[in-house]
Coordinates of C-alpha atoms and ligand atoms in Angstrom, one line a residue:
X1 CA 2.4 -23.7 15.4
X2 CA 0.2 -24.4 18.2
X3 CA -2.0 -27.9 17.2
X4 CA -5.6 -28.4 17.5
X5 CA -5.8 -31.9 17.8
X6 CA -8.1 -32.2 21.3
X7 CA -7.9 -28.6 21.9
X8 CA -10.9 -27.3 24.3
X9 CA -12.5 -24.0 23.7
X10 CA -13.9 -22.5 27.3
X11 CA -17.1 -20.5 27.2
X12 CA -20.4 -21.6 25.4
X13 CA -20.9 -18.0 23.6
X14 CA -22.1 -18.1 20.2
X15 CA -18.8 -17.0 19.2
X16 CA -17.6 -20.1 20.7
X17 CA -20.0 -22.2 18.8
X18 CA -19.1 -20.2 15.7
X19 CA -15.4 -21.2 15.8
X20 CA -15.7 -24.7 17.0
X21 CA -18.7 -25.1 13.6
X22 CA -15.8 -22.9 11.2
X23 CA -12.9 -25.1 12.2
X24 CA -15.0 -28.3 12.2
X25 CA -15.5 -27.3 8.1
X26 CA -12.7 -26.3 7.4
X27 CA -10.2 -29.2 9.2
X28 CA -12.7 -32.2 9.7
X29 CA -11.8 -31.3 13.7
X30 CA -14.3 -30.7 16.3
X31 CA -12.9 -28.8 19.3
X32 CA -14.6 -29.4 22.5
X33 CA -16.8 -27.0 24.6
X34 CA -15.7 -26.6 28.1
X35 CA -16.0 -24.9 31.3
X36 CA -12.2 -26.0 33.0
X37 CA -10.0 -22.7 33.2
X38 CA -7.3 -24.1 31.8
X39 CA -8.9 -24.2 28.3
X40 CA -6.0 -24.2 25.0
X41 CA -8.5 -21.8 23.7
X42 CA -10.3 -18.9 25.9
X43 CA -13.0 -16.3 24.7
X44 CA -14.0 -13.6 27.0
X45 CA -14.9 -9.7 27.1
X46 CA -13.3 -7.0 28.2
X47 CA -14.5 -3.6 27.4
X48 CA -11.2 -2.0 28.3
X49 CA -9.4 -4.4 25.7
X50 CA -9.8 -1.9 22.8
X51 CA -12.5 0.5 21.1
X52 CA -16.2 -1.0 20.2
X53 CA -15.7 -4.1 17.5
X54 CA -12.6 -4.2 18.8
X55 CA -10.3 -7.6 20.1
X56 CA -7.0 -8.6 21.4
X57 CA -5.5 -12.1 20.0
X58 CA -3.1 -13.4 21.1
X59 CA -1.9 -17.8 19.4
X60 CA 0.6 -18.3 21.6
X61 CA 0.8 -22.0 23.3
X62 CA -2.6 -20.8 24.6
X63 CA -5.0 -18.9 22.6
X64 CA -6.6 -15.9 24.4
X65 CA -9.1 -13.7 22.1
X66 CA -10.7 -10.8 24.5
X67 CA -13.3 -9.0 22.7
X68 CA -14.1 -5.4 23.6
X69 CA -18.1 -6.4 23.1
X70 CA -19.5 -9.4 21.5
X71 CA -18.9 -8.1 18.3
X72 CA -15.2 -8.2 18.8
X73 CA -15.1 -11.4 20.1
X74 CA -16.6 -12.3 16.8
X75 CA -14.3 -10.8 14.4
X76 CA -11.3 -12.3 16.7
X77 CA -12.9 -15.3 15.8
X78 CA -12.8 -14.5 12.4
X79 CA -8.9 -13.4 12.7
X80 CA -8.2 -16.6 14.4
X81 CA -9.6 -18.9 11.6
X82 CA -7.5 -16.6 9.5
X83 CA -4.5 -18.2 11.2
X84 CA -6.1 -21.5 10.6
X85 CA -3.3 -23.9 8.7
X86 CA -2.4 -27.6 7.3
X87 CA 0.8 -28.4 8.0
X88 CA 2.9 -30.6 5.7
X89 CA 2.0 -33.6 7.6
X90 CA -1.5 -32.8 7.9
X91 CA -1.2 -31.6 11.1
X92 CA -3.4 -28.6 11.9
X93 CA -2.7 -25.4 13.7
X94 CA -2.9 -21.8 14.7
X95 CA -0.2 -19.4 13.5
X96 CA 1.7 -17.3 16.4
X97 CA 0.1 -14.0 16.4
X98 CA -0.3 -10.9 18.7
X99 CA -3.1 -8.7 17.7
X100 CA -4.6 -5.9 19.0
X101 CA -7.0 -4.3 16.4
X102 CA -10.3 -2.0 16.3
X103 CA -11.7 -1.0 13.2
X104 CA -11.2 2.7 11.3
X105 CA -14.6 2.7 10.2
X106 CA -18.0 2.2 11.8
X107 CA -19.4 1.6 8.8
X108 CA -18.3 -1.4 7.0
X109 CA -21.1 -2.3 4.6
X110 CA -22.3 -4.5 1.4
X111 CA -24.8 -4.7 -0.8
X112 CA -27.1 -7.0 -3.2
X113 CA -29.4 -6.2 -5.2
X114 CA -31.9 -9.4 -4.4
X115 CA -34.5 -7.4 -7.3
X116 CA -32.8 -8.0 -10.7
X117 CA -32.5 -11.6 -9.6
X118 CA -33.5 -12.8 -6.3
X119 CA -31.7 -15.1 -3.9
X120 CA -33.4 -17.3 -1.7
X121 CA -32.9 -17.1 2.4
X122 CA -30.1 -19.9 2.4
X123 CA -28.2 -18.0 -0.4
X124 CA -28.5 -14.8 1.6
X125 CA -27.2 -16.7 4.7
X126 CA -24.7 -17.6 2.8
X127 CA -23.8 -14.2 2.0
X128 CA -23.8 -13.1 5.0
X129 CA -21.7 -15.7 6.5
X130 CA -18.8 -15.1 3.8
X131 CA -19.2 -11.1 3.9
X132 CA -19.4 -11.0 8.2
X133 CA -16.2 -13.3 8.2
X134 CA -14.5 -10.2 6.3
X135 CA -15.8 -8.0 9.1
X136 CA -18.7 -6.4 7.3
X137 CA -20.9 -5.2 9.5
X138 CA -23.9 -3.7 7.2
X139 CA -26.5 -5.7 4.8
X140 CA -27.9 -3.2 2.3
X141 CA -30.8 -5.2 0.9
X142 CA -31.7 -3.7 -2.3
X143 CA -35.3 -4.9 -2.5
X144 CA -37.0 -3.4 -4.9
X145 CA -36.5 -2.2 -8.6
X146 CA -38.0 -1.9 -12.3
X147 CA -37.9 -5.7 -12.4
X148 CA -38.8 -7.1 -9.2
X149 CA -40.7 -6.3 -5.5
X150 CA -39.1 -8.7 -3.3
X151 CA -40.7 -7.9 0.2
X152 CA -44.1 -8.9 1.0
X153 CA -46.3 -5.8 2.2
X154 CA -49.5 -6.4 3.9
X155 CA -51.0 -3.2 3.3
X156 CA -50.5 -3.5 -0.6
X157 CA -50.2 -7.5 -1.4
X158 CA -50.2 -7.0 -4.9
X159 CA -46.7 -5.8 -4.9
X160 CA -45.7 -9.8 -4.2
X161 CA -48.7 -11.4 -5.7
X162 CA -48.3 -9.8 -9.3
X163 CA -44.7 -8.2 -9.1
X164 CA -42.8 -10.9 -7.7
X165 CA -42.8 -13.8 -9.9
X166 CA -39.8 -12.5 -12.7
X167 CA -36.1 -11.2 -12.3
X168 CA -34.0 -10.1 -15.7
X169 CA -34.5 -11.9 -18.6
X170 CA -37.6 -13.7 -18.0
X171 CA -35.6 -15.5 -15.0
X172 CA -37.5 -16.7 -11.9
X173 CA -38.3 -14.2 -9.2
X174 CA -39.2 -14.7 -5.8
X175 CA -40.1 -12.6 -2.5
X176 CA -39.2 -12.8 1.3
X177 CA -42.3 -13.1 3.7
X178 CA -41.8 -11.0 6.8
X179 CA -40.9 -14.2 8.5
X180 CA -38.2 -15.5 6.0
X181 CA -37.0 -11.5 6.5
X182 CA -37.3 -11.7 10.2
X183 CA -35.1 -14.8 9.9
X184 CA -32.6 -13.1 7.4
X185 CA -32.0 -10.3 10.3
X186 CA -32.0 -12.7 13.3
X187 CA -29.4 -14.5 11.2
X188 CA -27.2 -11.2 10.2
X189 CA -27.3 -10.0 14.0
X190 CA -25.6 -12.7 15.7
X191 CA -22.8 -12.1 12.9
X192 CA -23.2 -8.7 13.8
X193 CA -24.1 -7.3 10.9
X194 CA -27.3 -5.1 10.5
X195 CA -29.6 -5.1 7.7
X196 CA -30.3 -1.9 5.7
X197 CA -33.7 -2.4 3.7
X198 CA -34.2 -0.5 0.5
X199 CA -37.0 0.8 -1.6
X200 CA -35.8 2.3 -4.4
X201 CA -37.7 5.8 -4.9
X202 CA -39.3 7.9 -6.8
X203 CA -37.1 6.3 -9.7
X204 CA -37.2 2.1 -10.4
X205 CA -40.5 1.8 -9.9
X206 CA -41.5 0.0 -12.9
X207 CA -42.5 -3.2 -10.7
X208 CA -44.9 -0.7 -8.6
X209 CA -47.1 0.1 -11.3
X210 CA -47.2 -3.4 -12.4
X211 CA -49.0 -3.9 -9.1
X212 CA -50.6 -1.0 -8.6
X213 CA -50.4 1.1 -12.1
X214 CA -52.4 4.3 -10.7
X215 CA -49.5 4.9 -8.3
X216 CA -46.7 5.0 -11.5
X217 CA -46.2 7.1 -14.2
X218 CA -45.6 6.4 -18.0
X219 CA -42.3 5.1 -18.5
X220 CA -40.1 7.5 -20.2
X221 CA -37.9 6.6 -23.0
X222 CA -34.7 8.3 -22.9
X223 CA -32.1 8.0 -25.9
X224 CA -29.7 5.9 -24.6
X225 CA -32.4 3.3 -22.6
X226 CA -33.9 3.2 -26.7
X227 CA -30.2 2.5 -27.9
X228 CA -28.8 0.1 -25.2
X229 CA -32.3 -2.1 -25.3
X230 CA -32.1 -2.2 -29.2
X231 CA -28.3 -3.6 -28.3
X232 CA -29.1 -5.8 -25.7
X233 CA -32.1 -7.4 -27.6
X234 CA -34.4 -6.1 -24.5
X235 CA -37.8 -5.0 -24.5
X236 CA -38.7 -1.5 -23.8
X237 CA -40.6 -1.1 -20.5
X238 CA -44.8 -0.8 -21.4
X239 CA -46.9 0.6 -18.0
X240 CA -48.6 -1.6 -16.1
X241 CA -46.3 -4.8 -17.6
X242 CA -43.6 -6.9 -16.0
X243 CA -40.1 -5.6 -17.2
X244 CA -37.4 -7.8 -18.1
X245 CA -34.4 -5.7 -19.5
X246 CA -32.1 -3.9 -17.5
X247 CA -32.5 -0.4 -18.5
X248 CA -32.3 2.4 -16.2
X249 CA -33.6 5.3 -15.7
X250 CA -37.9 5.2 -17.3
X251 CA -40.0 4.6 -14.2
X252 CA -40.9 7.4 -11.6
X253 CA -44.4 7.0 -8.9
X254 CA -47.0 9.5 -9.0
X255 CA -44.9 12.5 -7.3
X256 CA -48.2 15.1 -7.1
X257 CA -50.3 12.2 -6.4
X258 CA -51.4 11.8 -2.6
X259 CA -52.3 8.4 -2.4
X260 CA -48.1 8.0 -3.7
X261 CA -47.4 9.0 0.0
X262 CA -50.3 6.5 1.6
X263 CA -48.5 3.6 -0.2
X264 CA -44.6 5.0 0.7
X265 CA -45.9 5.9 4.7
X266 CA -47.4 2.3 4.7
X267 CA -44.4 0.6 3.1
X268 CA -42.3 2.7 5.3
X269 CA -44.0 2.1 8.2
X270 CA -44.1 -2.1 7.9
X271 CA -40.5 -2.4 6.9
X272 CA -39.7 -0.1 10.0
X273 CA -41.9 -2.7 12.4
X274 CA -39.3 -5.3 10.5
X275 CA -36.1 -3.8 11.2
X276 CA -34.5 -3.2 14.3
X277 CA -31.4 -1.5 12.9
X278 CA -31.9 2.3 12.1
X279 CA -32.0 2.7 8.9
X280 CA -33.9 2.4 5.9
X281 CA -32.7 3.3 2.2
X282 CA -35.2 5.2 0.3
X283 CA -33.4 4.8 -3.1
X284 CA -33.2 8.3 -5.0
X285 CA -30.4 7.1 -7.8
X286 CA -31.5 7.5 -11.4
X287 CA -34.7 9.3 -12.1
X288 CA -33.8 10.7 -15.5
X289 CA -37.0 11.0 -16.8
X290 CA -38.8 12.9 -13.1
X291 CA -38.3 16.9 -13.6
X292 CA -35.5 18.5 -10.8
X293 CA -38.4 19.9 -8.7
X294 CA -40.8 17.3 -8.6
X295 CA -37.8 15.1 -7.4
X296 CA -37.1 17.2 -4.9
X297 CA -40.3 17.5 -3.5
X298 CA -40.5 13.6 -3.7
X299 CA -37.1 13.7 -1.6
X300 CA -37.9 16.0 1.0
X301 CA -41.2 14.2 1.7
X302 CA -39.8 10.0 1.8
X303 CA -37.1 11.1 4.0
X304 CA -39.4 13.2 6.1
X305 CA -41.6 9.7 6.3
X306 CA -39.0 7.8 7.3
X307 CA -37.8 10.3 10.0
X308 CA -41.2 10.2 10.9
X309 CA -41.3 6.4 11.4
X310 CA -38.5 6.3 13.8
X311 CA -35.5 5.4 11.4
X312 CA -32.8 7.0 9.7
X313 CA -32.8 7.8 6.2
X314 CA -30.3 6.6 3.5
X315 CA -30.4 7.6 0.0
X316 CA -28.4 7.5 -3.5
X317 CA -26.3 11.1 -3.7
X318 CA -28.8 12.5 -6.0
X319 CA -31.0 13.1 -3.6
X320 CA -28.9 15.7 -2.1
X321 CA -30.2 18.1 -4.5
X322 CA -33.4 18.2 -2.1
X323 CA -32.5 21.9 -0.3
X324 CA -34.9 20.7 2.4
X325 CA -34.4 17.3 2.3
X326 CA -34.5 15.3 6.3
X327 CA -32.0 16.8 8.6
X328 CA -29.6 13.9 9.3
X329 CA -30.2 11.9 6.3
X330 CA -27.2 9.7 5.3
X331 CA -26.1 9.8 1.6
X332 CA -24.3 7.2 -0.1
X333 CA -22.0 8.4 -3.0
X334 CA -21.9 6.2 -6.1
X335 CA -20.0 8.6 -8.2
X336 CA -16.6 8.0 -9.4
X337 CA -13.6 8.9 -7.5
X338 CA -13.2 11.7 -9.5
X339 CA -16.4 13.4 -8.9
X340 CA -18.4 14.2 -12.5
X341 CA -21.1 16.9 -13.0
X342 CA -23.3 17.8 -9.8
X343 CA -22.6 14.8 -7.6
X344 CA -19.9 16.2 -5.1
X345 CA -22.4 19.0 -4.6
X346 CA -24.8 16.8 -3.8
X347 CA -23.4 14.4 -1.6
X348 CA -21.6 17.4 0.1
X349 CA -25.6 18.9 1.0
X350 CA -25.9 15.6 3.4
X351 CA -23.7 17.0 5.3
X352 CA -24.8 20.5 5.2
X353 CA -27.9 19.3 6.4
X354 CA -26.2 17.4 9.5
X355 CA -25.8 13.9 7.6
X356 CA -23.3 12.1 6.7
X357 CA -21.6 9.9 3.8
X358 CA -20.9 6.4 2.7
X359 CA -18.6 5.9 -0.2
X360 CA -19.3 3.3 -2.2
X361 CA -17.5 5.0 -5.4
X362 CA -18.9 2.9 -8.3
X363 CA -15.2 2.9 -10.7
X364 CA -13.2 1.4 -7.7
X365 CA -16.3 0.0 -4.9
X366 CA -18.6 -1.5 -7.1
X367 CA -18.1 -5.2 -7.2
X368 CA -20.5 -5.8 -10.1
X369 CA -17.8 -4.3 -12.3
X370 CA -15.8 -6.9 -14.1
X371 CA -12.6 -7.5 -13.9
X372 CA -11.1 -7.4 -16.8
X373 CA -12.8 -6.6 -20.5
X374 CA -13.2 -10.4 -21.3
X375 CA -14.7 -11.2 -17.6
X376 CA -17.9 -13.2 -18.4
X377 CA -19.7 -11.8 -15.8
X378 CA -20.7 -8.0 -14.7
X379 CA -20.4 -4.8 -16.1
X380 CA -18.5 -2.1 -17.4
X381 CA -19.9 1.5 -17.3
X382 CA -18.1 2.6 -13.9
X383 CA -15.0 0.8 -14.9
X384 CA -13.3 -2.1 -15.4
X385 CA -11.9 -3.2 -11.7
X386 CA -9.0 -5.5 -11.1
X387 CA -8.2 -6.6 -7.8
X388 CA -5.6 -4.2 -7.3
X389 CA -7.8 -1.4 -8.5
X390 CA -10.5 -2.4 -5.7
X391 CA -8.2 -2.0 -3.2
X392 CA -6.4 1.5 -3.9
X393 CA -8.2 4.0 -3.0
X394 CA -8.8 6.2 -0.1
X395 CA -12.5 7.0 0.9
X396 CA -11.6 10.1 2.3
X397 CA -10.1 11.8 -0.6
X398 CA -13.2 11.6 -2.7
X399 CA -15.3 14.0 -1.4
X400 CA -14.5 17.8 -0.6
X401 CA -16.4 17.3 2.9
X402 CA -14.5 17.2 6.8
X403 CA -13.2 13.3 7.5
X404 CA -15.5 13.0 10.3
X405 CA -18.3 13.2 8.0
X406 CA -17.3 10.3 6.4
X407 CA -18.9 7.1 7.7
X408 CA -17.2 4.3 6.1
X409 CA -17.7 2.4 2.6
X410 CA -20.1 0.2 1.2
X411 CA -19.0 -2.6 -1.9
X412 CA -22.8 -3.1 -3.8
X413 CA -23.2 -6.2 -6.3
X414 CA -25.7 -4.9 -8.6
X415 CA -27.4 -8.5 -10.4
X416 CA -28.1 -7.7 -13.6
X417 CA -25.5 -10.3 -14.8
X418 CA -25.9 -13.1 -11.8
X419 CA -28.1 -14.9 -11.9
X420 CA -26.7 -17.6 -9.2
X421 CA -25.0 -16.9 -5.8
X422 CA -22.1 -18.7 -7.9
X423 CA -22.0 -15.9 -10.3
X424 CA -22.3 -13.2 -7.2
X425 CA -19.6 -14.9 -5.4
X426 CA -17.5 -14.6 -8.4
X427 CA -17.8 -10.9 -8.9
X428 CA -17.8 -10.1 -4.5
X429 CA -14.6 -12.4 -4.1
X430 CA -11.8 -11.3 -3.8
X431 CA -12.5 -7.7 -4.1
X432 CA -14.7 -7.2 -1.0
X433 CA -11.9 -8.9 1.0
X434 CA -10.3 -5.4 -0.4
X435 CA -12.8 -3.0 0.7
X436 CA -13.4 -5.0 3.9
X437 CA -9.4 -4.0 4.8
X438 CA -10.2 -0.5 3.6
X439 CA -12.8 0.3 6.3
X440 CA -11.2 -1.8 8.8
X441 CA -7.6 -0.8 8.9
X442 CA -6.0 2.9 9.5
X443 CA -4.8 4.0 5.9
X444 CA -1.1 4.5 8.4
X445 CA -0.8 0.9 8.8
X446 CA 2.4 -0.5 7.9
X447 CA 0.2 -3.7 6.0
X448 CA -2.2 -1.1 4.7
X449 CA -0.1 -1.7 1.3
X450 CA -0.9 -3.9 -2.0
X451 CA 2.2 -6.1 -1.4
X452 CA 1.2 -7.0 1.6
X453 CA -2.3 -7.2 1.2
X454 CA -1.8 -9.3 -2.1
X455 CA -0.2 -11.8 -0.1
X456 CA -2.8 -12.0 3.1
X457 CA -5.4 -12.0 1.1
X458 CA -4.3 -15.3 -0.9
X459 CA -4.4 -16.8 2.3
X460 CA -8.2 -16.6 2.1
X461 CA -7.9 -19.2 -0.8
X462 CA -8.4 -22.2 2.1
X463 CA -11.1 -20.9 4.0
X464 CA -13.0 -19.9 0.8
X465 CA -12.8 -23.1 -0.5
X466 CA -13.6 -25.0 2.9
X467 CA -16.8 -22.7 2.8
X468 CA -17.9 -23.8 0.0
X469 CA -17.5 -20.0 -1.5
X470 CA -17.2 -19.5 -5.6
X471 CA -14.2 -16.7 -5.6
X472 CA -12.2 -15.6 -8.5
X473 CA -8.7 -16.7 -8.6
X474 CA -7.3 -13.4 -10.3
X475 CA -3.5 -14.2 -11.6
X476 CA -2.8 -10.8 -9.6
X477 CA -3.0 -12.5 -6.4
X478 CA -0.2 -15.5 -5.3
X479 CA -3.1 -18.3 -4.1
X480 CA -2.2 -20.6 -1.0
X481 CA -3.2 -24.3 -1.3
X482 CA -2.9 -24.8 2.7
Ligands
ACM9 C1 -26.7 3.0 -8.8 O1 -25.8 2.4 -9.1 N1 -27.7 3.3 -9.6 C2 -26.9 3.5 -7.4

């Protein structure tokens, strides 16, 4: 095992920085910066090295990492401190490796819901740092819902003044200026992951009409919102008032209304000036109470904005119902992984319509699922998701649609139930370590297997702990102590 003890790191990337910071928490040692050639540790690029993302290691008595871009050099970085160990003396070292490795999937993404409760810019950081070290690539912000609008919107300020201020169960709320947003993406680019904002539409919209009630309709009361509310001791959602349970399903804007499309163009149009990535999640999931056509209409005319404003649009499956809706609209599948009712059909229109998909199958991807029935935190109406559960299943074989239409996954932590970055870490970790290896690694891999991954992944026990993250120590996993 190669030791660390005055090892120099040539090159004064930010990858650079980034591993000489990561090792400096996680062994108390700070490797030096240098510019002499013959550096124990060397970052550099090479495009030729292996596909985009991609990166050679190689922790020999040197340690070479050659990233095919930047991003590469970053998640060799993050293999590297993967190799990071405490010997029995307390000596500290780099496993021998030799890896050459580009990822199966462009699309390696995660979610959280920041509107049931909010986290604050450090905790999202935070987030961010533990999700890109898994090599996530994609930050699905989920920024607006029946409870909460947490992104402050020039061109309608009462959606932060008035509908900010409460998450779930009375808990405190919160918003992001545009410069604590600015700062969120600035932070997730230089760990290479891009931020996805999301608006949820036409459905959980309560928070809208809280704001603005002329733009949202009477809630609707379905049978099961009445039953669950009764159960949970919640309050049923009253127009024009802050909501504080977590039923689903009530809240729709003004579909026929024009001035609806004034305030989605202008909400559309500010998050777009916020956001260089190119995308933006219109929502669509859950509008029980909006009739089939009137949804459609509302589909086919927010992705048409969105298109409009220069982006991409992403929305929940159901919106694939929309005959007409955008061409090239990207539809993320949160049905189970055996399809129920209309969903296949409507994920497979995406594609019909020149999209494409991102699986984030809610009974195996879904990370706000507990883990097992007794699990204090999460819930249980996908499934109930053990570690081993998380990690076996196959993103292709989901959908009746062609491979290539298939873009990769995405793990979302819905926070109903978490109401600390504690609590979220609990619920993300381990499991998103599982989908992380799912959209990285070719389903052929030799280690693409629960015995193996079971054991590489309670190697993570260290690093997690160094960084300060809240994981789960699930009894199916053999934890390391070094
Ligand atoms: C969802 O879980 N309602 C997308």
């Amino acid at each position: 095992m190669p030791v660390i003890a005055q090892t120099r790191v040539l090159g004064s990337s930010l990858a650079a920085e980034q591993l000489i910071d990561a090792v400096e928490r996680r062994s108390g040692i700070r490797l030096s910066p240098t510019d002499a050639a013959e550096a124990e540790i060397e970052l550099r690029i090479d495009p030729a090295v292996a596909a985009a993302e991609g990166y050679a290691l190689t922790v020999d008595e040197r340690v070479e990492i050659v990233g095919a871009d930047e991003a590469g050099l970053f998640y060799g970085v993050q293999t590297l401190l993967q190799l990071l160990r405490e010997d029995e003396d307390g000596i500290w070292g780099f496993l021998r490796a030799e890896v050459r490795d580009a990822p199966r999937f462009d699309r390696r993404g995660v979610m959280l819901d920041v509107a049931r409760h909010f986290f604050h810019v450090a905790e999202v950081k935070k987030f961010i740092d533990s999700t890109s070290a898994l090599k996530f690539n994609h930050l699905h912000l989920h920024l607006s819902d029946d409870q909460g609008w947490r992104i402050h919107i020039d061109s309608w300020p009462r959606l932060t003044e008035v509908s900010s201020a409460t998450s779930v169960d009375g808990h405190p709320g919160g918003f992001y200026t545009k410069d604590d947003y600015r700062e969120i993406v600035a932070y997730a680019a230089d760990r290479h992951m891009i931020v996805i904002p999301e608006i949820d539409l036409p459905g959980h919209a309560h928070a809208i009409g809280v704001a603005y009630p002329e733009l949202v309709e009477e809630p609707v009361l379905n049978d099961g919102l009445i039953s669950e509310s009764a159960r949970m001791g919640q309050a049923l959602p009253v127009h024009g008032e802050t909501y504080l349970g977590w039923g689903v399903g009530h809240s729709s804007v003004r579909i026929h209304e024009d001035r609806t499309y004034d305030f989605v163009r202008d909400v559309v149009r500010e998050l777009a000036e916020l956001t260089p990535g190119p995308y933006i999640h219109v929502g669509g999931d859950e509008s029980l109470g909006t009739l089939q056509a009137d949804f459609d209409l509302f589909a086919e005319r927010v992705t048409a904005i969105v298109v409009e404003a220069g982006k991409t649009p992403i929305a929940w499956h159901e919106m694939g119902s929309a005959a007409g809706i955008a061409e090239g609209t990207i539809g993320q599948y949160w049905g189970k992984t055996t399809p129920e009712g209309t969903h296949a059909e409507e994920a497979a229109h995406f594609v019909e319509r020149g999209g494409s998909l991102i699986m984030s199958a809610a009974d195996v991807a879904y990370l706000d699922m507990k883990y097992t029935e007794d699990f204090p935190l999460g819930l249980t109406w996908a499934a109930v998701i053990d570690v081993r559960s998380a990690y076996e299943w196959e993103p292709t074989a989901v959908l009746d649609v062609p491979d290539a239409a298939i873009l990769g996954i995405e793990a979302p932590l819905w926070s109903e139930t978490t109401r600390t970055l504690s609590d979220v870490e609990q619920l993300v970790f381990p499991r998103a370590a599982a989908q992380a290896e799912i959209a990285w690694s070719p389903k052929e891999a030799p280690e693409r297997v629960w015995d193996s991954f079971r054991t590489r992944l309670g190697a993570l026990a260290p690093l997690w702990k160094a960084e300060g993250v809240d994981y789960h120590p699930a009894d199916e996993i053999p934890w390391s102590t070094r």
